[in-house]
PDB file of C-alpha atoms and ligand atoms in Angstrom:
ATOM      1  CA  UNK A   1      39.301  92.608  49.247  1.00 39.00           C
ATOM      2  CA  UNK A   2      36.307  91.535  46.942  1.00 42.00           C
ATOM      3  CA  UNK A   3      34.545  94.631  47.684  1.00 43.00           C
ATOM      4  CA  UNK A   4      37.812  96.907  47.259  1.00 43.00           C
ATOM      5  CA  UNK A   5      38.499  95.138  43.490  1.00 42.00           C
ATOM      6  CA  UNK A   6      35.008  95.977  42.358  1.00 41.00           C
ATOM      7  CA  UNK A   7      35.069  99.407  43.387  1.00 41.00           C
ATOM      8  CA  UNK A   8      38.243 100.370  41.671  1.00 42.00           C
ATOM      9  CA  UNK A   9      37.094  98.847  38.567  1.00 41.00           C
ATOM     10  CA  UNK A  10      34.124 100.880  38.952  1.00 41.00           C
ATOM     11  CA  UNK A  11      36.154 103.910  39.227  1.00 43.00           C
ATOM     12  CA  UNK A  12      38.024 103.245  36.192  1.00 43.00           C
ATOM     13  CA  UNK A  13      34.744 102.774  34.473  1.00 40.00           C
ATOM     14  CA  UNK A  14      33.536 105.454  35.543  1.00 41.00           C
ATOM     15  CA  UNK A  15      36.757 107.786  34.436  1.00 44.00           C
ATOM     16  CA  UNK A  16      36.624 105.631  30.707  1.00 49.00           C
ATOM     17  CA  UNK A  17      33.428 105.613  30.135  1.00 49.00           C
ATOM     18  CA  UNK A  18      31.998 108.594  31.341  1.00 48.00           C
ATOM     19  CA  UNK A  19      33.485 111.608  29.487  1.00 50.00           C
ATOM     20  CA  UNK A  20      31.882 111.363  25.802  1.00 54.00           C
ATOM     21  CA  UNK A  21      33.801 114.689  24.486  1.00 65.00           C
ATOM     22  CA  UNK A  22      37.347 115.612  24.710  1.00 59.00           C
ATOM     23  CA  UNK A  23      36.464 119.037  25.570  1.00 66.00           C
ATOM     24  CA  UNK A  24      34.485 117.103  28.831  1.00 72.00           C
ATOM     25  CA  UNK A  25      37.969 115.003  29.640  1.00 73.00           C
ATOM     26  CA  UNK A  26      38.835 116.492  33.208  1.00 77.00           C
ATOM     27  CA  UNK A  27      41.687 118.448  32.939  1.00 83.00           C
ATOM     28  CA  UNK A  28      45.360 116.896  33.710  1.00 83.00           C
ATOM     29  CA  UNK A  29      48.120 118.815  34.893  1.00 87.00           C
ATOM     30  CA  UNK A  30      51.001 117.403  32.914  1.00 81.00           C
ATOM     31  CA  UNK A  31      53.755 119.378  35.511  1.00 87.00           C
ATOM     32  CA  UNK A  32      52.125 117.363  38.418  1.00 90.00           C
ATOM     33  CA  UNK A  33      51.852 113.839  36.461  1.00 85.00           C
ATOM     34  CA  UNK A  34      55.993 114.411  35.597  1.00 82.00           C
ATOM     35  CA  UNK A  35      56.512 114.913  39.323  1.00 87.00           C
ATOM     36  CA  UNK A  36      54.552 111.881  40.171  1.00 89.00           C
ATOM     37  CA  UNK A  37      55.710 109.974  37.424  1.00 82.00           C
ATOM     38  CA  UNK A  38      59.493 110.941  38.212  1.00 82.00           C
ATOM     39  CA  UNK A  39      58.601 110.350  42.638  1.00 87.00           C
ATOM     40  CA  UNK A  40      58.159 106.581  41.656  1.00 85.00           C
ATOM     41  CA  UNK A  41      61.650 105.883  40.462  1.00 81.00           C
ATOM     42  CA  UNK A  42      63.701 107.248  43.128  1.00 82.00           C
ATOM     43  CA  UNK A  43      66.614 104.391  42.535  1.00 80.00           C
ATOM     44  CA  UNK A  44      66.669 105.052  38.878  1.00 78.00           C
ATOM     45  CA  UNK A  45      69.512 103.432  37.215  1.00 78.00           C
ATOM     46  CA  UNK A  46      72.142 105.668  35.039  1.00 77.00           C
ATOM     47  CA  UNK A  47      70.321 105.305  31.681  1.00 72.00           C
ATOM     48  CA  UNK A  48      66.834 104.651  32.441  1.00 76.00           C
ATOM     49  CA  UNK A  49      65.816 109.033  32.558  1.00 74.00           C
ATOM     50  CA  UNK A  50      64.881 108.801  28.952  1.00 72.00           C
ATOM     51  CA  UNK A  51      62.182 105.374  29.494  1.00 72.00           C
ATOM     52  CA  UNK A  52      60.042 107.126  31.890  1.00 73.00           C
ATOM     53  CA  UNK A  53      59.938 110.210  30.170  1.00 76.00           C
ATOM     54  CA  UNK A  54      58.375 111.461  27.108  1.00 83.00           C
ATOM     55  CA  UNK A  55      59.855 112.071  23.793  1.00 92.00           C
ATOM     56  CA  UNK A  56      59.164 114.525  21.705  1.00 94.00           C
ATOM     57  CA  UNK A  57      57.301 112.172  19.662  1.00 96.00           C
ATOM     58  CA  UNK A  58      55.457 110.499  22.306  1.00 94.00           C
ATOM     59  CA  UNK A  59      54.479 113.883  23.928  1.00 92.00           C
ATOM     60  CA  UNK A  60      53.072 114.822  20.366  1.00 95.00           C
ATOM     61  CA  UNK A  61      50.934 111.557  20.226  1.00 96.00           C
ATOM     62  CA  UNK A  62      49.785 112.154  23.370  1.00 91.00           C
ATOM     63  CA  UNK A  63      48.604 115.647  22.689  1.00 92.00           C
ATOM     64  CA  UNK A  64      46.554 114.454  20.145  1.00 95.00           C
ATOM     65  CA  UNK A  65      45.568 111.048  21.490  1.00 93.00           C
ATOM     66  CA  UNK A  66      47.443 108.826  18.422  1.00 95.00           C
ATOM     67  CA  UNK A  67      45.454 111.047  15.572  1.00 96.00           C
ATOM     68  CA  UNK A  68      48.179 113.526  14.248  1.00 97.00           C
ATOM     69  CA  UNK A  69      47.481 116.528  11.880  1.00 97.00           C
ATOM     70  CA  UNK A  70      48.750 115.667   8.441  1.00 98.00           C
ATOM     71  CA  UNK A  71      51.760 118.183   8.715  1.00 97.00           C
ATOM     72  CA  UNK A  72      52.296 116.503  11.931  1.00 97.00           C
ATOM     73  CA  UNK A  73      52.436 113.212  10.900  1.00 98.00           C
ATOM     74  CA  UNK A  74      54.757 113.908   8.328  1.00 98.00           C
ATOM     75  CA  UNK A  75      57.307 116.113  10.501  1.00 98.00           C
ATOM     76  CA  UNK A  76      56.953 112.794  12.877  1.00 98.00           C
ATOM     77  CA  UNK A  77      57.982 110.164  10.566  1.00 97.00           C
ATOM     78  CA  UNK A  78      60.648 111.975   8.717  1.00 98.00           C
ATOM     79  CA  UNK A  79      62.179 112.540  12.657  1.00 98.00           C
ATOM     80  CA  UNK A  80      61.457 108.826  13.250  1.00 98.00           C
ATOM     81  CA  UNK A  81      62.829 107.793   9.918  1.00 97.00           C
ATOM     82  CA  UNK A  82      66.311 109.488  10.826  1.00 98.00           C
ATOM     83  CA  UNK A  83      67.138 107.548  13.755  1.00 97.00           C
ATOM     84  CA  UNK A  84      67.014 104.428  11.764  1.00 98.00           C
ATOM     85  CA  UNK A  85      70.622 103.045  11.562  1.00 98.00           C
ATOM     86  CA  UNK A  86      71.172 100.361   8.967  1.00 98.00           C
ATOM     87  CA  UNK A  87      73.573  97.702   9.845  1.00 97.00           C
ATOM     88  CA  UNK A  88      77.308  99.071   8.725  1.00 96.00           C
ATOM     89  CA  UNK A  89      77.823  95.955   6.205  1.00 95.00           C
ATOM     90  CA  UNK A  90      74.537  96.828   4.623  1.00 95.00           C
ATOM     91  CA  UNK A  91      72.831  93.387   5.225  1.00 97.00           C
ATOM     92  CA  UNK A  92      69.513  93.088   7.038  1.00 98.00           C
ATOM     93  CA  UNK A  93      68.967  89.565   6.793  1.00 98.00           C
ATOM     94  CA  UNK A  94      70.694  87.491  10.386  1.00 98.00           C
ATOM     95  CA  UNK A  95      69.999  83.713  10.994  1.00 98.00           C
ATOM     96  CA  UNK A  96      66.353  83.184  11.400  1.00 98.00           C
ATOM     97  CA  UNK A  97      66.139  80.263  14.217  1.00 98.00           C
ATOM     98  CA  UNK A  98      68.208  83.337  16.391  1.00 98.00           C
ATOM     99  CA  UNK A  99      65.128  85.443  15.230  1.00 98.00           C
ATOM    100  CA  UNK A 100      62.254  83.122  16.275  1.00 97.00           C
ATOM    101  CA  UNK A 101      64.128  82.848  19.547  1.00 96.00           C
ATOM    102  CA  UNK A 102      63.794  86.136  20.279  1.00 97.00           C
ATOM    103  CA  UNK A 103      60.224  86.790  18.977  1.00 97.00           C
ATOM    104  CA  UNK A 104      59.149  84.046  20.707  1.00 95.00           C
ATOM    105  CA  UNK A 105      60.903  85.513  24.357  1.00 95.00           C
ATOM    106  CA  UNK A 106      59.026  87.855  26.061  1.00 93.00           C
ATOM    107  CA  UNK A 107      61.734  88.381  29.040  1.00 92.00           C
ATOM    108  CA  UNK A 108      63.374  91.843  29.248  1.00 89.00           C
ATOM    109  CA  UNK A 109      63.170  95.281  30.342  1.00 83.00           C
ATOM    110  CA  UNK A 110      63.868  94.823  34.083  1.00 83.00           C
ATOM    111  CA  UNK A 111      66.858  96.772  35.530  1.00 79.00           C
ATOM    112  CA  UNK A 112      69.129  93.835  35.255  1.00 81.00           C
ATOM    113  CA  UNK A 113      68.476  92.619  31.465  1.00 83.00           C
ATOM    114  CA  UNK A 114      70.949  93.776  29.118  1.00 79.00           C
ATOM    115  CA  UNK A 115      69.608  94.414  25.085  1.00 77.00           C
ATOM    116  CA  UNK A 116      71.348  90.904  24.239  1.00 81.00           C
ATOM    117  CA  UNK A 117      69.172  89.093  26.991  1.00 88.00           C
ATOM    118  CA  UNK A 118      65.769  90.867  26.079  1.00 93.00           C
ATOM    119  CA  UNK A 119      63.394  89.125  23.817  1.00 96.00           C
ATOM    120  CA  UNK A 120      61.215  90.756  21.112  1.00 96.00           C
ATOM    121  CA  UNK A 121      57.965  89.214  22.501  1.00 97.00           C
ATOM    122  CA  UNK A 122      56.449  89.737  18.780  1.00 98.00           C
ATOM    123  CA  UNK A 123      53.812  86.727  19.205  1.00 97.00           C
ATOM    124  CA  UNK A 124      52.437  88.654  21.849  1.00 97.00           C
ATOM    125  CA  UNK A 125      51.014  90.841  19.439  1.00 98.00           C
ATOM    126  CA  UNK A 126      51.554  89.357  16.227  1.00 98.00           C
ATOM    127  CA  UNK A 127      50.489  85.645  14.214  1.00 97.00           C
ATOM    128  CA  UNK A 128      54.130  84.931  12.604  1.00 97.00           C
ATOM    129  CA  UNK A 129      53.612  81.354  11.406  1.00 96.00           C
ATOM    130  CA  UNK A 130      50.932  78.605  11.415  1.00 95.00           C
ATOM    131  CA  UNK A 131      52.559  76.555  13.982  1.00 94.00           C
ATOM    132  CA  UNK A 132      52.399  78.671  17.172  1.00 92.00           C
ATOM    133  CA  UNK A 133      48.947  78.249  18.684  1.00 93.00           C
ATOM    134  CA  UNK A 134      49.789  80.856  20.900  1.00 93.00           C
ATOM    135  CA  UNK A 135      49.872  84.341  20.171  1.00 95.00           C
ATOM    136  CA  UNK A 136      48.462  87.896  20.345  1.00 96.00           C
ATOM    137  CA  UNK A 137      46.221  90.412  17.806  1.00 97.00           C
ATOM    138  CA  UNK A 138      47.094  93.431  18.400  1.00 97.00           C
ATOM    139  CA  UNK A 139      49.159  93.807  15.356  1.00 98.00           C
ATOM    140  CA  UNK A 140      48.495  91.809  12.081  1.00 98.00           C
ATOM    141  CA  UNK A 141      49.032  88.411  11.356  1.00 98.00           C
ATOM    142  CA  UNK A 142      52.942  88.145   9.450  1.00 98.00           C
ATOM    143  CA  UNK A 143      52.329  84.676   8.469  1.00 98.00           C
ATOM    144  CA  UNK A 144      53.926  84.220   4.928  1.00 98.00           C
ATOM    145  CA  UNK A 145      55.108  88.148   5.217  1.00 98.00           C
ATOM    146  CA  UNK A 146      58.327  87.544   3.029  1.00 98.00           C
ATOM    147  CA  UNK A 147      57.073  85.906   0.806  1.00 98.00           C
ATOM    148  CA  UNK A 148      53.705  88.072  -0.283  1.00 98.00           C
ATOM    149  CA  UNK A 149      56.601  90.507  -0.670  1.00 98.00           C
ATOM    150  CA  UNK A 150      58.502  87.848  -3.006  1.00 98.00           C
ATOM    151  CA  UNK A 151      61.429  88.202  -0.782  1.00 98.00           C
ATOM    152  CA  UNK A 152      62.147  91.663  -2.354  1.00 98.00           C
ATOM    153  CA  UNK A 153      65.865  93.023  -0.841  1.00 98.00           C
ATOM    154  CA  UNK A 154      64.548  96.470  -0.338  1.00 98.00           C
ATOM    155  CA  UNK A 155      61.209  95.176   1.477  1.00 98.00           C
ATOM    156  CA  UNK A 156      63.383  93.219   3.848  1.00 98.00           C
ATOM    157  CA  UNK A 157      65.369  96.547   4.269  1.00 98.00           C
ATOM    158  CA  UNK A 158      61.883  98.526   5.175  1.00 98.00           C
ATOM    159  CA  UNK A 159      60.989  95.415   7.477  1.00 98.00           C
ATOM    160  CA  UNK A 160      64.168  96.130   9.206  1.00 98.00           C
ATOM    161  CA  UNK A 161      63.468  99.483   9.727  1.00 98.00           C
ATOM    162  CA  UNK A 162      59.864  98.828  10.895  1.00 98.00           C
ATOM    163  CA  UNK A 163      61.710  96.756  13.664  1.00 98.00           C
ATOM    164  CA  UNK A 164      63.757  99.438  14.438  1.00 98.00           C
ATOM    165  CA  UNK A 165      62.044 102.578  14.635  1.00 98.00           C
ATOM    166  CA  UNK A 166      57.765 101.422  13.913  1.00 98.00           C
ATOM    167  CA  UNK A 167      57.237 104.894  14.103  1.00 98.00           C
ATOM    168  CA  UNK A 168      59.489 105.924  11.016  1.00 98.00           C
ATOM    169  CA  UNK A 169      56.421 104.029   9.299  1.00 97.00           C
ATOM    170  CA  UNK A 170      53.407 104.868  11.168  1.00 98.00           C
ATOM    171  CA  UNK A 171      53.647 107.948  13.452  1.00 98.00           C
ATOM    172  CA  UNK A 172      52.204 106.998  16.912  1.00 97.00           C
ATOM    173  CA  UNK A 173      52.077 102.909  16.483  1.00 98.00           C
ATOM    174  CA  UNK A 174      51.677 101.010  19.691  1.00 96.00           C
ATOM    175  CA  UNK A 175      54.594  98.647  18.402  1.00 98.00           C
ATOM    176  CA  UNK A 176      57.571  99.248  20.234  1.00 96.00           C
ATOM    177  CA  UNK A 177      60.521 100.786  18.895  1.00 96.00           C
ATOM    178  CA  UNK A 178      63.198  98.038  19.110  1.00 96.00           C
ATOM    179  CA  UNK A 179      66.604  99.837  17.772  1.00 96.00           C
ATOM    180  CA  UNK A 180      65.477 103.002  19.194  1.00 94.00           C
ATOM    181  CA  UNK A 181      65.417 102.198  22.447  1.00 90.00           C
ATOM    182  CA  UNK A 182      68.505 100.136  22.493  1.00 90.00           C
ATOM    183  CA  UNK A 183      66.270  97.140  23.836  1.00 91.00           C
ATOM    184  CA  UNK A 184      67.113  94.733  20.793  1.00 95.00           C
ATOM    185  CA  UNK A 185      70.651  94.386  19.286  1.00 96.00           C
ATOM    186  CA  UNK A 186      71.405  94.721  16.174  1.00 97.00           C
ATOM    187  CA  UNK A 187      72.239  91.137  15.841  1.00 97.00           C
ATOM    188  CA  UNK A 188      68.587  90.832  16.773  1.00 97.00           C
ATOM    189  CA  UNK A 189      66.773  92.875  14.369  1.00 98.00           C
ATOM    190  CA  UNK A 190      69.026  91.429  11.443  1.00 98.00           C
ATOM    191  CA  UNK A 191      67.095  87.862  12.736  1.00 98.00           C
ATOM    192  CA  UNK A 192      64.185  89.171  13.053  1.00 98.00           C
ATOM    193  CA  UNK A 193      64.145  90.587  10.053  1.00 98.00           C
ATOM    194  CA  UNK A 194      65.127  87.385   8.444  1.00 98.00           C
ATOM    195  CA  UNK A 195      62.862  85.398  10.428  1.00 98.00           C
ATOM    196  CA  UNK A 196      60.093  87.348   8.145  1.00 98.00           C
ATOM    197  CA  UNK A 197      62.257  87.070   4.741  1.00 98.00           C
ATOM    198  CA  UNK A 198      64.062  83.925   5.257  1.00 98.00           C
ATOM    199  CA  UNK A 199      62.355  81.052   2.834  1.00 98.00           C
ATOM    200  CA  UNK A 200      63.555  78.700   5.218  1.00 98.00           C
ATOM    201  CA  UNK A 201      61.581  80.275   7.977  1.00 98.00           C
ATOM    202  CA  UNK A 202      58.540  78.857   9.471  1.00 98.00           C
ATOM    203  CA  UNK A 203      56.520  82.832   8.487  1.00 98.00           C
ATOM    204  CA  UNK A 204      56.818  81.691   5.145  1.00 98.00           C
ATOM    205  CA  UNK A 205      55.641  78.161   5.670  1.00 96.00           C
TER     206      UNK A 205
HETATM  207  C1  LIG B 301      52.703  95.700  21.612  1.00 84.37           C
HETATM  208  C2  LIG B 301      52.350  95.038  20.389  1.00 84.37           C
HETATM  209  C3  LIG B 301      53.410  94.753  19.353  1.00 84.37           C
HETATM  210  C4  LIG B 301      54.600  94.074  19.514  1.00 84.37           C
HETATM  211  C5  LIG B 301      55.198  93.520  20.802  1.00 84.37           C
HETATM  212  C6  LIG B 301      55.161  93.950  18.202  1.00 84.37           C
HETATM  213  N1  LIG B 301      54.354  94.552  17.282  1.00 84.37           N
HETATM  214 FE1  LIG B 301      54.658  94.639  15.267  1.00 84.37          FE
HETATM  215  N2  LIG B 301      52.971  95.744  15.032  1.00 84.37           N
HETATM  216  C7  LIG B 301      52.086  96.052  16.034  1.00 84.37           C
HETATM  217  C8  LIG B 301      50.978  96.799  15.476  1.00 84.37           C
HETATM  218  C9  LIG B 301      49.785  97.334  16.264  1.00 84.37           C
HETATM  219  C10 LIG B 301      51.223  96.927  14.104  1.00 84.37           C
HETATM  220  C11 LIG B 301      50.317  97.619  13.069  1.00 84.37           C
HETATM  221  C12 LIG B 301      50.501  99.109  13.152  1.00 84.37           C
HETATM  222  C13 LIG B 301      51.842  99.516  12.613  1.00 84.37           C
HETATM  223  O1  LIG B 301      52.126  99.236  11.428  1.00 84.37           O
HETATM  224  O2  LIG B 301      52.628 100.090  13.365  1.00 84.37           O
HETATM  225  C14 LIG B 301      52.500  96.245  13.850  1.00 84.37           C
HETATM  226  C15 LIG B 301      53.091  96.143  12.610  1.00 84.37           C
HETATM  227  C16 LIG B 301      54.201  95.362  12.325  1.00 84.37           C
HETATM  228  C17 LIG B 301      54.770  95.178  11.010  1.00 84.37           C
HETATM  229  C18 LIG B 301      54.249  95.786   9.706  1.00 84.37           C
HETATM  230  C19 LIG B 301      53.121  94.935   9.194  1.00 84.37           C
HETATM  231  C20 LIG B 301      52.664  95.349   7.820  1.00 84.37           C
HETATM  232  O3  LIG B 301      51.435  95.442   7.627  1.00 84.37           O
HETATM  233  O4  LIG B 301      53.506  95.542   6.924  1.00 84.37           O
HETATM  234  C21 LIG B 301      55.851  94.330  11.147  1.00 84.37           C
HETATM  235  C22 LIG B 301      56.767  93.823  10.039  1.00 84.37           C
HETATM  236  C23 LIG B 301      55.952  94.014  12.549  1.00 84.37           C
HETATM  237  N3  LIG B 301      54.949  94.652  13.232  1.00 84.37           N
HETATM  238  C24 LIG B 301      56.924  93.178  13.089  1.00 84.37           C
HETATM  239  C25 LIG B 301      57.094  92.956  14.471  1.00 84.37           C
HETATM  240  C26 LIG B 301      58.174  92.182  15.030  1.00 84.37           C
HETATM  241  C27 LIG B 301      59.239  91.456  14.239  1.00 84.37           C
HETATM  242  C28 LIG B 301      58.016  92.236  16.396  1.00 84.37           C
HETATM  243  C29 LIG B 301      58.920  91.658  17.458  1.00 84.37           C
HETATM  244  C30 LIG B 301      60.289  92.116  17.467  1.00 84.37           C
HETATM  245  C31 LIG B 301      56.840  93.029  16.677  1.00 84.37           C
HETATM  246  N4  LIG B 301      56.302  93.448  15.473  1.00 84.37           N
HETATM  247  C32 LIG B 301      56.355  93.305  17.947  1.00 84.37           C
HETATM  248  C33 LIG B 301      52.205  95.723  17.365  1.00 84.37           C
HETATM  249  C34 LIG B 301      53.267  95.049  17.934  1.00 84.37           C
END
């Protein structure tokens, strides 16, 4: 088992490491990788066709591994930026303890989870406040994000939409897009959001 383990590390190193060029990355056959791709979710649930395939942003990103042309990047976010839906009574800001709740649950995704179960797993990738030990660096530390922005309405507005749709801000992002995808309520975002803007809130503590 050892032995197997090492050996298909070494492979990946191998196929990460070795090409130096793009124009020496072996050649992929994006018909074949759909097929395969598609052949591993034979008991797809009604719904799920549009997470295992590509987007037309996605497929863009791809094709130019995350570093878009400038016209590019600009047709990408204004797409992005039009899926953003604003909540109907035009408030952004929920109950914060909800919000830190659901940053702080990674648990979701799986065929049974409906959007009101799954959690936002933002410390994953994110510092929010001082007190969690815990957390991940992908993305930047938020710790006192709402208030560097001196709890401005119309930056908690473009923090909402950040949470919904990452990409309406920066093309390609590795953040998730929460509203998007359906995979956080509204209900959620509004605490999220107000998890960053709230005074109250332990980000701005
Ligand atoms: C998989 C990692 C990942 C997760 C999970 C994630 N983020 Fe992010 N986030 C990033 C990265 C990377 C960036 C920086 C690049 C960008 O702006 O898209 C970012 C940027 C941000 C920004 C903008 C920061 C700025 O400089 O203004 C906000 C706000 C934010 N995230 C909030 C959240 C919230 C709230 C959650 C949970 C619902 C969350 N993120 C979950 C990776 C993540």
């Amino acid at each position: 088992m050892k032995k197997l383990s090492i050996s298909v590390f070494a492979l990946a190193g191998a196929l990460i490491v070795g090409p130096a060029h793009a124009q020496d990355m072996p050649k992929v056959d994006a018909k074949r990788l759909e097929e395969v791709t598609k052949a591993m979710w034979p008991k797809t649930p009604e719904g799920w066709e549009k997470r295992i395939s590509f987007d037309e942003t996605q497929a863009i990103c791809s094709q130019y591994r995350n570093d878009l042309p400038q016209a590019e990047f600009d047709k990408v976010k204004a797409r992005e930026l039009a899926t953003v839906k604003f909540p109907a009574d035009g408030k952004v800001l929920g109950d914060w303890k909800a919000g830190q709740r659901a940053a702080n649950n990674g648990r979701g995704g799986t065929f049974t989870d409906k959007p009101m179960t799954n959690g936002g797993n933002c410390y994953a990738c994110h510092q929010m406040d001082r007190f969690e030990l815990s957390y991940g660096t992908l993305g930047p530390s938020l710790v006192n994000y709402g208030k560097d922005r001196k709890f401005a309405p119309e930056e908690a507005k473009a923090a909402y939409a950040k949470i919904y749709n990452s990409m309406s801000v920066l093309p390609c992002s590795t953040m998730p897009r929460f509203g998007y995808h359906g995979f956080l309520t509204e209900q959620q975002l509004k605490d999220l959001t107000a998890l960053l803007f709230d005074p109250e809130s332990p980000v701005n503590k």
